Amino acid sequence: MSAVMAMNPVAERRPLLKVNKLTKHYGDHIGCEDVSFTVYPGEVIGIVGESGSGKSTLLNVLSAQMPPTSGAVEYDLSAKGLRDIFTLSEPERRKLMRTDWGVVHQNPRDGLRMNVSAGGNVGERLMAIGARHYGELRREGLDWMAKVELDTSRIDDKPKTFSGGMQQRLQIARNLVTRPRLVFMDEPTGGLDVSVQARLLDLLRGLVRELGIAAIIVTHDLAVVRLLADRLMVMRRGHVVEAGLTDQVLDDPHHPYTQLLVSSVLQV
Amino acid sequence: MSAVQEARWDEAYNFAYLDEQTKRMIRRSILKAIAVPGYQVPFGGREMPLAYGWGTGGIQVTASVIGPDDTLKVIDQGADDTTNAVSIRRFFSRVAGVETTEATEEADIIQTRHRIPEAPLREGQVLVYQVPQPEPLRSLEPRETETRKMHGYAEYGLMHVRLYEDIARYGHIATTYSYPVMVNGRYLMSPSPIPKFDNPKMQGNPAIQLFGAGREKRIYAIPPYTSVKSLDFDDHPFEPQTWDESCALCGADNSYLDEVVLDDHGGKMFVCSDTHFCEDRRAKGHRGELGADPAALAFARTADEGEAQ
């Protein structure tokens, strides 16, 4: 048995995020209900479902942007072990959010400072944790712009002069610069045309694998989770109706809703 | 003491214009501000007989701390003779009957707009700043709820983003006034729009420095001998402004200089922005390169006459 455990690296790793019976009600309406799952370091979880199924609610609660009605979200603070993020003090939680976590918004305008140059956007998190050397910030900015395939000569341009795809890549660079262990992404490819989407997905897959970042990706696009996610959760009306390995869920859907979802995708 | 029995101020007003309850309220805010250096204390700002932007915050702070035996100096951009300085001095001599002066050394309270006097301040003096925007983070973060949290948790990385932007665009930190400072190693503070030339004077100053923002209704303070550090980067350290010229009237090479246009043919001179400092030096016999020039002296004379009223 121990030999089997040793061969399976995931089994002996400590969970990074543990979600237990998470429920969010908006008055009488259900945002999401009774959601439980675990994320291990370096793992990418996809959450899919139609609009209004509670995906974004779930993501907002997980990333501490909204308090849950009940249930717990435990995160592995390296020094203190698993701790419920809603029992942390606000400064601790804010620090966690700008160092160990990243949030990539669907609309880059929500995640970027549009009147601050690209380099300043990338450097902001570093400055927030105490970087006070301009030359190093500059180097880091150029380095990350290259990593997300942005033209480094545009480091001093403001994001409002960037195209939608470039803004999204800049937002990713800005989040990954502090080497977070967990990144939340809400429809990272929403609003982008398919060729730009493909490049962004390629880039994301590379970065997530290279840096060993765990990610929770919310999307309604099954192609995105097929490419990026190790595991998949299908949500409907606030509940998780099916969960499992991505290929397993997509190739052999059990729940009628998942079957409908998979069969709705147009095969070109 | 008997001379004081007779009110020296216009008795249609309470002493120093504000009613006693308001002054007590403002004094409580000032005490809190001194206890927590750099923290912006909200206060119930009153309407003053002066437009917002002309020093309503400073004038309320001055009215709350002034006593009948105090001597008041008011400067505007370093000058004792501009409209704002003259009318605030006249206001207080009418409603508080206080002595006014132009000499920095003789003043107990100095209300200032955008400068710190060149002459070093001493213990017991109070420097009152007029502040248009007390929140140094406002231009970067418009939400008050958010900036309060940032102060509360000392999350000041964003301020460096502004300095980063300066260097990225201009190659150096191009902020020349309202240059953000860290007070007592804890609170980020806007020094009001003083030139960064004056920032080092705030560090460890023996005088009490009070800041009043009338429109935003905030008071903050730097107690005597408090550490005040200007923000910078390790490889782009803070540097005050410097000039190649010296004052054309008094020859000073260590003061903050204003550029003055003399004619329509490109003639100009640099003169001390602190008029009292400049006169003092001239009285002691110092002369600049235009110290004997009729046009320059005419400028100095109109300035003298302005003060005489």
Coordinates of C-alpha atoms in Angstrom, one line a residue:
Chain A
M1 CA 0.0 0.0 0.0
S2 CA 2.8 2.4 0.9
A3 CA 4.5 1.7 -2.4
V4 CA 1.3 2.7 -4.2
M5 CA 1.1 5.9 -2.1
A6 CA 4.7 6.7 -3.0
M7 CA 4.0 6.3 -6.7
N8 CA 1.2 8.7 -6.5
P9 CA 2.6 12.1 -5.7
V10 CA -0.8 13.8 -5.3
A11 CA -1.9 11.4 -2.6
E12 CA 0.9 12.4 -0.2
R13 CA 0.8 16.1 -1.0
R14 CA -0.9 18.4 1.4
P15 CA -4.1 19.9 0.0
L16 CA -3.7 23.6 -1.0
L17 CA -7.4 24.5 -0.7
K18 CA -10.1 22.6 0.9
V19 CA -13.7 23.6 0.4
N20 CA -16.3 22.1 2.8
K21 CA -20.1 22.4 2.2
L22 CA -19.8 25.9 0.9
T23 CA -23.2 27.6 0.5
K24 CA -24.0 31.1 -0.6
H25 CA -27.6 32.4 -0.5
Y26 CA -28.8 35.7 -1.9
G27 CA -31.8 36.2 0.3
D28 CA -34.1 33.4 -0.9
H29 CA -32.1 32.7 -4.0
I30 CA -29.4 30.1 -4.1
G31 CA -26.0 31.3 -5.3
C32 CA -24.4 27.9 -4.8
E33 CA -25.1 25.2 -2.3
D34 CA -23.2 22.5 -0.5
V35 CA -20.1 22.6 -2.7
S36 CA -17.1 20.5 -1.4
F37 CA -13.9 19.8 -3.1
T38 CA -10.1 19.9 -2.6
V39 CA -7.3 21.4 -4.7
Y40 CA -3.8 20.1 -4.5
P41 CA -0.7 22.1 -5.4
G42 CA -0.1 22.5 -9.1
E43 CA -3.6 21.2 -10.0
V44 CA -6.0 22.9 -12.4
I45 CA -9.7 22.7 -11.6
G46 CA -12.3 23.7 -14.1
I47 CA -15.8 24.8 -13.1
V48 CA -18.3 24.7 -16.0
G49 CA -22.0 25.3 -16.2
E50 CA -24.5 27.5 -18.0
S51 CA -24.9 31.2 -17.0
G52 CA -26.6 31.6 -13.7
S53 CA -25.5 28.2 -12.5
G54 CA -23.5 29.7 -9.6
K55 CA -20.0 29.4 -11.1
S56 CA -19.0 33.0 -10.5
T57 CA -20.6 33.1 -7.1
L58 CA -18.6 30.1 -6.1
L59 CA -15.4 31.7 -7.4
N60 CA -16.1 35.0 -5.7
V61 CA -16.6 33.2 -2.3
L62 CA -13.6 31.0 -2.8
S63 CA -11.4 34.0 -3.5
A64 CA -12.7 35.8 -0.4
Q65 CA -14.3 38.5 -2.4
M66 CA -17.7 37.6 -0.7
P67 CA -18.4 35.9 2.6
P68 CA -20.3 32.6 2.4
T69 CA -23.6 31.9 4.1
S70 CA -22.2 28.7 5.5
G71 CA -19.4 26.3 5.0
A72 CA -15.7 26.8 5.1
V73 CA -12.8 27.5 2.7
E74 CA -9.5 26.3 4.1
Y75 CA -6.2 27.4 2.6
D76 CA -2.8 26.0 3.3
L77 CA -0.8 29.0 4.8
S78 CA 2.7 27.5 4.6
A79 CA 3.6 28.4 8.1
K80 CA 0.3 27.8 9.9
G81 CA -1.2 24.9 7.9
L82 CA -4.8 24.8 6.7
R83 CA -6.8 27.8 8.0
D84 CA -10.3 29.0 7.2
I85 CA -9.7 32.1 5.2
F86 CA -12.8 33.8 6.7
T87 CA -11.3 33.5 10.2
L88 CA -8.2 35.4 9.1
S89 CA -8.0 39.0 10.0
E90 CA -8.7 41.4 7.1
P91 CA -5.0 42.5 6.7
E92 CA -3.9 38.9 6.6
R93 CA -6.5 38.1 4.0
R94 CA -5.6 41.1 1.9
K95 CA -1.9 40.2 2.1
L96 CA -2.8 36.6 1.0
M97 CA -4.7 38.0 -1.9
R98 CA -1.9 40.1 -3.3
T99 CA 0.9 37.6 -2.7
D100 CA -0.1 34.0 -2.6
W101 CA -3.2 34.3 -4.8
G102 CA -4.0 35.8 -8.1
V103 CA -7.4 36.8 -9.6
V104 CA -7.7 37.1 -13.3
H105 CA -10.9 38.9 -14.1
Q106 CA -13.0 38.3 -17.2
N107 CA -12.8 41.9 -18.1
P108 CA -9.2 43.1 -17.9
R109 CA -10.5 46.5 -16.9
D110 CA -11.4 45.1 -13.6
G111 CA -8.0 43.7 -13.0
L112 CA -5.7 46.3 -14.4
R113 CA -5.0 49.9 -13.6
M114 CA -5.9 51.5 -16.9
N115 CA -4.1 54.8 -16.3
V116 CA -0.8 53.2 -15.1
S117 CA 1.7 51.9 -17.6
A118 CA 2.1 48.2 -18.3
G119 CA 5.4 48.1 -16.4
G120 CA 3.7 49.8 -13.4
N121 CA 0.9 47.3 -13.6
V122 CA 3.3 44.4 -13.5
G123 CA 5.3 45.9 -10.7
E124 CA 2.5 46.9 -8.4
R125 CA 2.3 43.7 -6.5
L126 CA 6.1 43.6 -6.1
M127 CA 6.0 47.2 -4.7
A128 CA 3.2 46.1 -2.4
I129 CA 5.4 43.5 -0.8
G130 CA 8.3 45.9 -0.4
A131 CA 10.3 46.0 -3.7
R132 CA 12.0 49.4 -3.7
H133 CA 14.6 49.1 -6.5
Y134 CA 13.5 50.6 -9.7
G135 CA 16.0 48.8 -11.9
E136 CA 14.9 45.4 -10.5
L137 CA 11.2 46.3 -11.0
R138 CA 11.9 47.3 -14.5
R139 CA 13.8 44.1 -15.2
E140 CA 11.0 42.0 -13.7
G141 CA 8.4 43.9 -15.8
L142 CA 10.3 43.3 -19.0
D143 CA 10.8 39.7 -18.1
W144 CA 7.1 39.1 -17.5
M145 CA 6.1 41.0 -20.6
A146 CA 8.3 38.7 -22.6
K147 CA 6.9 35.6 -20.8
V148 CA 3.3 36.5 -21.8
E149 CA 4.4 37.4 -25.3
L150 CA 3.9 41.1 -25.1
D151 CA 6.1 43.4 -27.1
T152 CA 8.6 44.6 -24.4
S153 CA 9.0 48.0 -26.2
R154 CA 5.5 48.8 -25.0
I155 CA 6.3 48.6 -21.3
D156 CA 5.6 52.3 -20.8
D157 CA 2.3 52.3 -22.7
K158 CA -0.9 52.4 -20.9
P159 CA -3.2 49.3 -21.0
K160 CA -5.9 51.3 -22.6
T161 CA -3.8 51.4 -25.8
F162 CA -3.6 47.6 -25.8
S163 CA -6.0 45.2 -27.6
G164 CA -8.3 43.0 -25.5
G165 CA -6.0 40.0 -25.9
M166 CA -3.0 42.0 -24.9
Q167 CA -4.8 43.4 -21.9
Q168 CA -5.7 39.9 -20.8
R169 CA -2.1 38.7 -21.1
L170 CA -0.9 41.8 -19.1
Q171 CA -3.4 41.0 -16.4
I172 CA -2.0 37.4 -16.2
A173 CA 1.6 38.8 -16.0
R174 CA 0.5 41.2 -13.2
N175 CA -1.0 38.3 -11.2
L176 CA 1.8 35.8 -11.7
V177 CA 4.7 38.2 -10.9
T178 CA 4.6 37.3 -7.2
R179 CA 4.6 33.6 -8.1
P180 CA 1.3 32.9 -6.5
R181 CA 0.4 29.3 -5.5
L182 CA -3.2 29.6 -6.5
V183 CA -4.9 31.6 -9.3
F184 CA -8.6 32.2 -9.7
M185 CA -9.7 32.8 -13.3
D186 CA -13.2 33.9 -14.3
E187 CA -13.7 33.3 -18.0
P188 CA -10.1 34.2 -18.9
T189 CA -10.9 33.9 -22.6
G190 CA -14.3 35.5 -22.6
G191 CA -14.7 38.3 -25.2
L192 CA -11.6 37.2 -27.2
D193 CA -11.7 36.0 -30.8
V194 CA -10.9 32.3 -31.3
S195 CA -7.3 32.7 -32.6
V196 CA -6.4 35.0 -29.7
Q197 CA -8.2 32.6 -27.4
A198 CA -6.1 29.7 -28.6
R199 CA -2.8 31.6 -28.1
L200 CA -3.9 32.7 -24.7
L201 CA -4.8 29.2 -23.7
D202 CA -1.5 27.9 -25.0
L203 CA 0.3 30.5 -23.0
L204 CA -1.7 29.8 -19.8
R205 CA -1.1 26.1 -20.1
G206 CA 2.6 26.7 -20.4
L207 CA 2.9 29.1 -17.5
V208 CA 0.7 27.0 -15.2
R209 CA 2.7 23.9 -15.9
E210 CA 6.1 25.6 -15.8
L211 CA 5.5 27.5 -12.5
G212 CA 3.5 24.7 -10.9
I213 CA 0.6 27.0 -10.1
A214 CA -2.7 25.6 -9.0
A215 CA -5.7 27.3 -10.7
I216 CA -9.4 27.3 -10.5
I217 CA -10.9 28.3 -13.8
V218 CA -14.5 29.2 -14.3
T219 CA -15.8 29.1 -17.8
H220 CA -18.7 28.1 -20.0
D221 CA -16.3 27.1 -22.7
L222 CA -15.7 23.4 -22.7
A223 CA -12.7 23.7 -25.0
V224 CA -10.9 25.8 -22.3
V225 CA -11.3 23.2 -19.6
R226 CA -10.4 20.4 -22.0
L227 CA -7.1 22.1 -22.7
L228 CA -6.3 23.4 -19.2
A229 CA -8.1 21.5 -16.5
D230 CA -7.0 18.3 -14.8
R231 CA -10.3 17.9 -13.0
L232 CA -13.7 19.3 -13.8
M233 CA -16.8 20.2 -11.9
V234 CA -20.1 20.7 -13.7
M235 CA -22.5 23.1 -12.0
R236 CA -26.2 23.6 -12.4
R237 CA -28.6 25.7 -10.4
G238 CA -26.0 26.2 -7.7
H239 CA -25.2 22.5 -7.2
V240 CA -22.3 20.5 -8.4
V241 CA -24.0 17.8 -10.5
E242 CA -20.9 15.9 -11.7
A243 CA -17.2 16.0 -10.9
G244 CA -14.2 14.0 -12.0
L245 CA -11.2 13.9 -14.3
T246 CA -11.7 16.3 -17.2
D247 CA -11.4 13.7 -20.0
Q248 CA -13.6 11.3 -18.1
V249 CA -16.4 13.8 -17.6
L250 CA -16.3 15.1 -21.1
D251 CA -15.9 11.8 -22.9
D252 CA -18.3 9.8 -20.7
P253 CA -20.8 12.2 -19.1
H254 CA -23.1 10.5 -16.7
H255 CA -25.5 13.3 -15.5
P256 CA -28.1 14.2 -18.1
Y257 CA -27.2 17.9 -17.8
T258 CA -23.6 17.2 -18.5
Q259 CA -24.6 15.0 -21.5
L260 CA -26.7 17.9 -22.8
L261 CA -23.7 20.3 -22.3
V262 CA -21.2 18.1 -24.0
S263 CA -23.6 17.4 -26.9
S264 CA -24.4 21.1 -27.3
V265 CA -20.9 21.9 -28.5
L266 CA -20.7 22.2 -32.2
Q267 CA -18.1 19.9 -33.7
V268 CA -16.4 21.7 -36.5
Chain B
M1 CA -2.9 92.4 32.5
S2 CA -5.4 95.2 32.9
A3 CA -4.9 96.1 29.3
V4 CA -6.3 92.8 28.3
Q5 CA -9.6 93.5 30.1
E6 CA -10.7 95.7 27.3
A7 CA -11.4 93.5 24.3
R8 CA -9.0 94.2 21.5
W9 CA -11.1 92.4 18.8
D10 CA -14.3 93.2 17.1
E11 CA -16.9 92.2 19.7
A12 CA -19.5 91.4 17.1
Y13 CA -17.6 88.1 16.9
N14 CA -16.6 85.5 19.4
F15 CA -12.9 85.5 20.0
A16 CA -11.2 84.1 16.9
Y17 CA -14.5 84.0 15.0
L18 CA -15.4 80.3 15.7
D19 CA -17.7 79.6 18.7
E20 CA -16.2 77.9 21.7
Q21 CA -17.8 74.5 21.1
T22 CA -16.4 74.4 17.6
K23 CA -12.9 75.3 18.8
R24 CA -13.1 72.6 21.4
M25 CA -14.1 70.0 18.8
I26 CA -11.3 71.1 16.5
R27 CA -8.8 71.0 19.4
R28 CA -9.8 67.5 20.2
S29 CA -9.2 66.5 16.6
I30 CA -5.8 68.2 16.8
L31 CA -4.8 66.4 20.0
K32 CA -5.8 63.1 18.3
A33 CA -3.8 64.0 15.2
I34 CA -0.7 64.8 17.3
A35 CA -1.1 61.5 19.2
V36 CA -1.2 59.6 15.9
P37 CA 1.3 61.4 13.7
G38 CA 0.3 61.5 10.0
Y39 CA -3.2 60.0 10.6
Q40 CA -6.0 62.0 9.1
V41 CA -8.6 62.9 11.7
P42 CA -12.0 63.8 10.5
F43 CA -13.6 66.9 12.0
G44 CA -16.8 68.9 11.6
G45 CA -15.5 71.6 9.3
R46 CA -17.4 74.9 9.5
E47 CA -18.2 77.4 6.8
M48 CA -15.7 80.2 7.0
P49 CA -16.0 83.7 5.5
L50 CA -13.6 82.5 2.8
A51 CA -14.0 80.3 -0.3
Y52 CA -12.9 76.7 -0.2
G53 CA -9.4 76.5 -1.6
W54 CA -8.3 79.7 0.1
G55 CA -7.3 78.2 3.4
T56 CA -10.6 77.3 5.2
G57 CA -8.9 74.3 6.8
G58 CA -5.8 76.3 7.9
I59 CA -7.9 79.2 9.2
Q60 CA -10.0 76.9 11.4
V61 CA -7.0 75.2 12.9
T62 CA -5.4 78.6 13.5
A63 CA -8.6 80.0 15.1
S64 CA -8.7 77.0 17.4
V65 CA -5.1 77.2 18.7
I66 CA -4.6 81.0 18.7
G67 CA -4.6 83.0 22.0
P68 CA -4.9 86.7 22.5
D69 CA -1.2 87.0 23.3
D70 CA 0.0 85.1 20.2
T71 CA 1.7 86.7 17.3
L72 CA 0.6 85.5 13.8
K73 CA 2.4 85.3 10.6
V74 CA 0.7 84.2 7.4
I75 CA 2.5 83.3 4.2
D76 CA 1.2 82.4 0.8
Q77 CA 3.8 80.6 -1.5
G78 CA 6.4 82.1 0.9
A79 CA 5.2 85.7 0.5
D80 CA 3.8 87.8 3.3
D81 CA 2.2 90.3 0.9
T82 CA -0.1 88.3 -1.4
T83 CA -3.9 88.8 -1.2
N84 CA -4.5 85.5 0.7
A85 CA -1.9 86.2 3.3
V86 CA -2.8 89.8 3.8
S87 CA -6.5 89.1 4.2
I88 CA -6.1 86.2 6.6
R89 CA -3.8 88.4 8.7
R90 CA -6.4 91.2 8.7
F91 CA -9.1 88.7 9.5
F92 CA -7.3 87.5 12.7
S93 CA -6.3 91.0 13.8
R94 CA -10.0 91.9 13.6
V95 CA -11.6 88.8 15.1
A96 CA -8.9 87.9 17.6
G97 CA -7.0 91.2 18.1
V98 CA -3.7 89.5 17.8
E99 CA -0.4 91.0 16.8
T100 CA 0.7 90.1 13.3
T101 CA 4.2 90.0 12.0
E102 CA 6.2 89.1 9.0
A103 CA 9.2 87.9 10.9
T104 CA 9.4 84.2 11.1
E105 CA 11.4 84.3 14.3
E106 CA 8.8 86.5 16.1
A107 CA 5.7 84.5 15.2
D108 CA 4.1 82.0 17.6
I109 CA 1.7 80.7 14.9
I110 CA 2.6 80.7 11.2
Q111 CA -0.2 79.8 8.8
T112 CA 1.2 78.8 5.5
R113 CA 0.1 78.0 2.0
H114 CA 2.6 75.9 0.1
R115 CA 5.9 76.8 1.8
I116 CA 7.9 76.2 4.9
P117 CA 9.8 79.4 5.9
E118 CA 13.5 79.3 5.2
A119 CA 14.4 80.5 8.7
P120 CA 14.6 77.4 11.0
L121 CA 11.6 77.1 13.4
R122 CA 12.0 76.7 17.1
E123 CA 10.2 74.9 19.9
G124 CA 6.9 76.4 20.8
Q125 CA 6.1 77.6 17.3
V126 CA 3.1 76.2 15.5
L127 CA 3.1 75.8 11.7
V128 CA -0.4 75.5 10.2
Y129 CA -0.6 74.3 6.7
Q130 CA -3.6 74.8 4.3
V131 CA -4.3 71.5 2.6
P132 CA -6.4 71.1 -0.5
Q133 CA -6.3 67.3 -0.7
P134 CA -5.2 65.5 2.4
E135 CA -5.3 62.0 0.8
P136 CA -1.9 61.2 -0.9
L137 CA -3.4 58.1 -2.5
R138 CA -6.5 59.8 -3.9
S139 CA -5.2 60.2 -7.4
L140 CA -4.5 56.5 -7.6
E141 CA -7.4 55.1 -5.6
P142 CA -10.7 57.1 -5.8
R143 CA -12.6 55.0 -3.1
E144 CA -12.4 56.5 0.4
T145 CA -13.4 53.1 1.9
E146 CA -10.4 51.6 0.2
T147 CA -7.8 54.3 1.1
R148 CA -8.9 54.1 4.7
K149 CA -8.2 50.4 4.7
M150 CA -4.8 51.0 3.0
H151 CA -3.9 53.4 5.8
G152 CA -5.2 51.1 8.4
Y153 CA -3.2 48.2 7.2
A154 CA -0.2 50.3 6.0
E155 CA -0.6 49.0 2.4
Y156 CA 1.4 51.7 0.7
G157 CA 2.8 49.9 -2.3
L158 CA 0.5 51.9 -4.6
M159 CA 2.3 55.2 -3.8
H160 CA 5.5 53.7 -5.3
V161 CA 3.5 52.9 -8.4
R162 CA 3.1 56.6 -8.9
L163 CA 6.9 57.2 -8.4
Y164 CA 7.6 54.3 -10.8
E165 CA 5.4 55.9 -13.4
D166 CA 7.4 59.1 -13.0
I167 CA 10.7 57.4 -13.5
A168 CA 9.4 55.4 -16.4
R169 CA 8.1 58.5 -18.2
Y170 CA 10.7 61.1 -17.3
G171 CA 13.7 59.1 -16.2
H172 CA 13.6 60.6 -12.7
I173 CA 11.0 61.2 -10.0
A174 CA 9.3 64.2 -11.5
T175 CA 6.9 64.9 -8.6
T176 CA 8.1 68.3 -7.4
Y177 CA 5.3 69.3 -4.9
S178 CA 3.0 67.4 -2.7
Y179 CA 5.8 64.9 -2.5
P180 CA 4.5 61.9 -0.4
V181 CA 6.2 61.3 3.0
M182 CA 6.2 58.6 5.6
V183 CA 5.5 60.0 9.1
N184 CA 7.0 58.2 12.1
G185 CA 7.5 55.1 10.0
R186 CA 3.8 54.4 9.9
Y187 CA 1.5 56.8 8.1
L188 CA 1.8 57.9 4.5
M189 CA 1.1 61.6 4.4
S190 CA 0.6 64.3 1.9
P191 CA 2.7 67.3 3.0
S192 CA 0.2 69.6 1.2
P193 CA 1.5 71.2 -2.0
I194 CA 4.8 72.4 -0.6
P195 CA 7.7 72.0 -3.0
K196 CA 9.8 68.9 -2.3
F197 CA 12.6 71.4 -1.5
D198 CA 10.8 71.9 1.8
N199 CA 10.3 68.2 2.6
P200 CA 13.6 67.8 4.5
K201 CA 12.6 70.7 6.8
M202 CA 9.7 68.6 8.2
Q203 CA 12.1 65.9 9.4
G204 CA 12.7 66.3 13.2
N205 CA 11.4 69.8 13.2
P206 CA 11.2 71.3 16.7
A207 CA 7.9 73.1 15.9
I208 CA 4.4 71.6 15.9
Q209 CA 3.1 71.1 12.3
L210 CA -0.7 71.1 11.9
F211 CA -2.5 70.4 8.6
G212 CA -6.0 71.5 8.0
A213 CA -8.1 70.5 5.0
G214 CA -11.4 72.5 5.0
R215 CA -13.2 71.1 2.1
E216 CA -12.2 67.5 2.9
K217 CA -12.7 68.1 6.6
R218 CA -9.5 66.4 7.8
I219 CA -6.8 67.4 10.3
Y220 CA -3.4 65.8 10.6
A221 CA -0.2 66.7 12.4
I222 CA 3.5 66.1 12.8
P223 CA 4.5 66.5 16.5
P224 CA 8.0 68.1 17.2
Y225 CA 11.0 66.0 16.5
T226 CA 9.2 63.3 14.4
S227 CA 10.8 61.3 11.6
V228 CA 9.4 62.4 8.2
K229 CA 10.9 60.5 5.3
S230 CA 10.2 61.2 1.7
L231 CA 9.4 58.1 -0.4
D232 CA 11.9 57.0 -3.0
F233 CA 13.5 54.0 -4.7
D234 CA 16.9 52.5 -3.6
D235 CA 18.4 53.4 -7.0
H236 CA 16.5 56.7 -7.3
P237 CA 16.9 58.4 -4.0
F238 CA 14.9 61.5 -3.0
E239 CA 16.5 64.7 -4.1
P240 CA 15.2 68.3 -3.4
Q241 CA 15.2 70.8 -6.1
T242 CA 18.4 72.8 -6.8
W243 CA 19.1 75.9 -8.8
D244 CA 22.1 77.1 -10.8
E245 CA 21.2 80.7 -10.0
S246 CA 21.2 82.5 -6.7
C247 CA 18.6 85.1 -5.5
A248 CA 19.0 88.2 -7.7
L249 CA 18.1 90.5 -4.8
C250 CA 19.9 89.0 -1.8
G251 CA 22.3 86.6 -3.3
A252 CA 21.1 83.6 -1.3
D253 CA 22.0 80.3 -2.8
N254 CA 20.3 78.0 -0.3
S255 CA 16.7 79.2 -0.6
Y256 CA 13.7 78.2 -2.8
L257 CA 13.7 80.5 -5.8
D258 CA 10.8 81.9 -7.9
E259 CA 11.4 82.9 -11.5
V260 CA 10.1 86.5 -12.1
V261 CA 9.6 87.9 -15.6
L262 CA 10.9 91.5 -15.7
D263 CA 10.0 92.8 -19.1
D264 CA 8.7 91.7 -22.5
H265 CA 12.1 91.0 -23.9
G266 CA 12.9 87.8 -22.0
G267 CA 14.4 89.5 -19.0
K268 CA 13.9 87.5 -15.8
M269 CA 15.4 87.0 -12.4
F270 CA 15.3 84.4 -9.7
V271 CA 14.3 85.7 -6.3
C272 CA 13.7 84.0 -2.9
S273 CA 10.1 82.9 -2.6
D274 CA 10.3 83.6 1.2
T275 CA 10.0 87.4 1.1
H276 CA 10.9 87.9 4.8
F277 CA 14.0 85.8 4.5
C278 CA 15.1 87.8 1.4
E279 CA 14.5 91.2 3.1
D280 CA 16.3 90.1 6.2
R281 CA 19.3 89.2 4.2
R282 CA 19.2 92.5 2.3
A283 CA 18.9 94.4 5.6
K284 CA 22.1 92.7 6.7
G285 CA 23.8 93.9 3.6
H286 CA 23.7 90.9 1.3
R287 CA 23.3 91.8 -2.3
G288 CA 22.5 89.7 -5.4
E289 CA 23.5 90.4 -9.0
L290 CA 20.4 92.7 -9.5
G291 CA 20.6 94.1 -6.0
A292 CA 21.2 97.6 -7.4
D293 CA 19.1 97.2 -10.6
P294 CA 16.2 99.8 -10.7
A295 CA 13.7 97.3 -12.2
A296 CA 14.5 94.7 -9.6
L297 CA 14.4 97.2 -6.8
A298 CA 11.1 98.4 -8.0
F299 CA 9.8 94.9 -7.7
A300 CA 11.2 94.6 -4.2
R301 CA 9.7 98.0 -3.3
T302 CA 6.2 97.2 -4.4
A303 CA 6.6 94.1 -2.4
D304 CA 7.6 96.2 0.6
E305 CA 4.7 98.5 0.2
G306 CA 2.3 95.6 0.0
E307 CA 3.5 94.4 3.4
A308 CA 3.0 97.9 4.9
Q309 CA -0.7 97.8 4.8

